[in-house]
Tab-separated table of C-alpha atoms in Angstrom:
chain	number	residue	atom	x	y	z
U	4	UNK	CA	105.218	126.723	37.543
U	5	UNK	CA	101.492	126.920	38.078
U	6	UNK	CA	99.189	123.714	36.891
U	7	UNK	CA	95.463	123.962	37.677
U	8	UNK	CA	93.434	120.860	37.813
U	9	UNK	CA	96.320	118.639	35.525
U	10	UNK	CA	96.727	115.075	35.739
U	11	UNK	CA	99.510	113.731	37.610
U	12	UNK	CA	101.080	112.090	34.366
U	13	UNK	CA	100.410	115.587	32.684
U	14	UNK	CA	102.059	117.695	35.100
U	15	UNK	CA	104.729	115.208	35.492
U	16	UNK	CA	105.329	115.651	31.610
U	17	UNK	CA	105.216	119.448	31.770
U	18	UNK	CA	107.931	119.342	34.649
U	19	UNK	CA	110.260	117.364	32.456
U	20	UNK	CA	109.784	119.657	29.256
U	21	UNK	CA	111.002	122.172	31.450
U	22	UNK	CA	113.939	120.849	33.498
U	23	UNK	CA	114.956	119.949	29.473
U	24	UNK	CA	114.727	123.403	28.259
U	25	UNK	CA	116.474	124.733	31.339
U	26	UNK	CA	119.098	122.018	30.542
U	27	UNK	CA	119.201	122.828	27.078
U	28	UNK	CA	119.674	126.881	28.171
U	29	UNK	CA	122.467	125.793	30.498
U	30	UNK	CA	124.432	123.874	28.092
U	31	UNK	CA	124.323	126.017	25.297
U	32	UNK	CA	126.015	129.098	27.842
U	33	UNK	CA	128.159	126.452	29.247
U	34	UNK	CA	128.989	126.119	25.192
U	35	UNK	CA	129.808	129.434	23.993
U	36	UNK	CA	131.737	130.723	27.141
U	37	UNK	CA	134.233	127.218	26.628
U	38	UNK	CA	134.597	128.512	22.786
U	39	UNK	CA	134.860	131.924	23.740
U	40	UNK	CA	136.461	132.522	26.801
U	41	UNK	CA	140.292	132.655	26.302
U	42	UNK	CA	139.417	134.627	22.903
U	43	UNK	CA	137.291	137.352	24.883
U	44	UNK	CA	140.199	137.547	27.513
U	45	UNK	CA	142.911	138.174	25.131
U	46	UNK	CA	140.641	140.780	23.133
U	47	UNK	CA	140.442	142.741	26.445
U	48	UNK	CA	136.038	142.342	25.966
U	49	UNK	CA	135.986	140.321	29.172
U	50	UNK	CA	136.958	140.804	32.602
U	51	UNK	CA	137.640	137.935	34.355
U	52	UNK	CA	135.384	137.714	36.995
U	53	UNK	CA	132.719	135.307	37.475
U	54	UNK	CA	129.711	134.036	40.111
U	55	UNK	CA	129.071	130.682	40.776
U	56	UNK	CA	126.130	129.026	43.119
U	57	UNK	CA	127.594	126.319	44.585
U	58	UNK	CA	127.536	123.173	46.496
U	59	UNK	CA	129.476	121.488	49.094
U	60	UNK	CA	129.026	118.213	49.730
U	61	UNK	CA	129.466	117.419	53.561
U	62	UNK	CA	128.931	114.477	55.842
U	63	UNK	CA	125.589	115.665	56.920
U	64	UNK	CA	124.346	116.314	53.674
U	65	UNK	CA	124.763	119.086	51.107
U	66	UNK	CA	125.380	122.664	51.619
U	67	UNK	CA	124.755	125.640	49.017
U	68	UNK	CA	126.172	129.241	48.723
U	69	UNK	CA	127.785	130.837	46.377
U	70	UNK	CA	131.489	132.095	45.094
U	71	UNK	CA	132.550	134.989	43.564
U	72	UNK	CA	136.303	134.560	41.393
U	73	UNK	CA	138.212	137.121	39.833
U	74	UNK	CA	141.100	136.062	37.705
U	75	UNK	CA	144.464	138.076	36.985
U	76	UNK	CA	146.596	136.425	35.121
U	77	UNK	CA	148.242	133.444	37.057
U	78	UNK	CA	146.565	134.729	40.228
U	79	UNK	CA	142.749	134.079	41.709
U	80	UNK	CA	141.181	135.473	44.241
U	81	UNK	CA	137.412	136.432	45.454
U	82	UNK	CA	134.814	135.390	48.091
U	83	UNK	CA	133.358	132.247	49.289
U	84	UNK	CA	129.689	132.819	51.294
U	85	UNK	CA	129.065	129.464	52.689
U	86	UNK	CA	127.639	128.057	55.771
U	87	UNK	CA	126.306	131.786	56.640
U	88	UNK	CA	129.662	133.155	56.601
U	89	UNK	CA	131.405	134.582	52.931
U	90	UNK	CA	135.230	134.603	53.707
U	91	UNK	CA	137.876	135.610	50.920
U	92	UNK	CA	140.201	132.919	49.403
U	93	UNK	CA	143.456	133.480	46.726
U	94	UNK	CA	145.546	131.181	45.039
U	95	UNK	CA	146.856	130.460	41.502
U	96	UNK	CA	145.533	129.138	38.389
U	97	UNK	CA	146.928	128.227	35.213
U	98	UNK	CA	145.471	128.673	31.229
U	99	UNK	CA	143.063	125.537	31.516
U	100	UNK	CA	141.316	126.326	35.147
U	101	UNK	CA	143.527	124.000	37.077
U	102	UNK	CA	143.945	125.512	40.261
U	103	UNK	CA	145.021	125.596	43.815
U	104	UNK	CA	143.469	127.937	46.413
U	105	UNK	CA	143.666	128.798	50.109
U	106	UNK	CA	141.220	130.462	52.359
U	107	UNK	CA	139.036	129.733	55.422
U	108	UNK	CA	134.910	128.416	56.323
U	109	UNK	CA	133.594	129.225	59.597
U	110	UNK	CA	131.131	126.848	60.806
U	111	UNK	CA	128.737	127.121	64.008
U	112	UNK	CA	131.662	125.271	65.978
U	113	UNK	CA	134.858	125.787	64.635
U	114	UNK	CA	137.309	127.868	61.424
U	115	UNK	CA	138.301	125.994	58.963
U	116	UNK	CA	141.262	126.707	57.019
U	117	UNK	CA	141.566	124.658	53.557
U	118	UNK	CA	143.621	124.607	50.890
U	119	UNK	CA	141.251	123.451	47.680
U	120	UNK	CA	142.348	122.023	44.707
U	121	UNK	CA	140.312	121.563	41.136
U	122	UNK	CA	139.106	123.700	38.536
U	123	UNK	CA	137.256	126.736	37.511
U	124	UNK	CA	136.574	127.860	34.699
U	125	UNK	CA	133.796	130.046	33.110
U	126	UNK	CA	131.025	127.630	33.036
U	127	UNK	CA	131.679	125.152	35.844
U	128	UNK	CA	133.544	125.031	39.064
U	129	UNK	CA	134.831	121.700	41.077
U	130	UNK	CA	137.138	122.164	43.672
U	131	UNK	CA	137.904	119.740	46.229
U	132	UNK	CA	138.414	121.358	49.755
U	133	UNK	CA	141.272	119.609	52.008
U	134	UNK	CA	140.099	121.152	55.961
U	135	UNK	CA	142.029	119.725	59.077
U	136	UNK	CA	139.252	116.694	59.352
U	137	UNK	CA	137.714	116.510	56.127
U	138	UNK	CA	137.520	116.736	52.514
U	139	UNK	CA	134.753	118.749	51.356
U	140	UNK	CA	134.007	118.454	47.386
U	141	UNK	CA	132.459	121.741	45.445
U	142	UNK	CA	130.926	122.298	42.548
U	143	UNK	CA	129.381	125.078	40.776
U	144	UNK	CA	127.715	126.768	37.913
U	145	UNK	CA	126.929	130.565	36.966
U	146	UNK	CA	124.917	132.074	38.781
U	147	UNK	CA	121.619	132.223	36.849
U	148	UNK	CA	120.566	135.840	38.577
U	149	UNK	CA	123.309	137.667	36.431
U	150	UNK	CA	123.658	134.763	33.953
U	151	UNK	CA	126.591	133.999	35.511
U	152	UNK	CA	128.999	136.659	34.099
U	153	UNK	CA	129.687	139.540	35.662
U	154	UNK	CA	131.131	142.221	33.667
């Protein structure tokens, strides 16, 4: 967003209008895919995969990347690019998003093996991440770049 020669308290009230209307975009997705989802699965119009940017909160602050999911059935599986590295994961998931997970994060130092649990569903991820050390907490939404569905 480009503002030439604006007031501070003008520009300031042109950023909010639109962080609202991005809001207001986000939420009405988020919307239909809740109302929609399990109905466009069952009618065979969907196939259950989805991308998420994410974000992992650590103890040195917050890291982003991005996860890919594919559903089938009662199992889950996809990719997990984080901390430069994208490493697969798999696990089960029920109806309502609740889920449990496995894979592995490779850091500068060390592999990480986690088991994560939380939910995904279409319009929001939240996992949290149980390593050897830590517990990492996730969270995610489609990704904006293919609104968030990929079909």
């Amino acid at each position: 967003m480009t503002i030439i020669q604006a007031e501070a308290g003008e520009s300031r009230i042109i950023m909010i209008f639109a962080l609202t209307a991005l809001i207001m975009e986000y939420n009405g997705r988020r919307r239909y895919l809740q109302r929609n989802w399990l109905r466009m699965q069952e009618e065979g119009n969907l196939i259950p995969k989805q991308s998420y940017d994410i974000v992992m909160q650590t103890s040195i602050g917050k890291r982003y990347g991005t996860m890919t999911v594919e559903w089938e059935g009662e199992q889950i599986s996809g990719l997990m690019e984080i901390l430069g590295h994208t490493e697969a994961f798999h696990g089960e998931i029920d109806e309502t998003g609740n889920c449990c997970i496995e894979g592995r994060m490779i850091s500068l130092t060390r592999t990480i093996p986690y088991i994560a649990v939380g939910k995904i569903i279409p319009s929001m991820l939240q996992l949290s991440l149980r390593g050897e050390r830590n517990i990492f907490e996730v969270a995610g939404v489609p990704c904006k770049a293919n609104g968030g569905i990929t079909l």
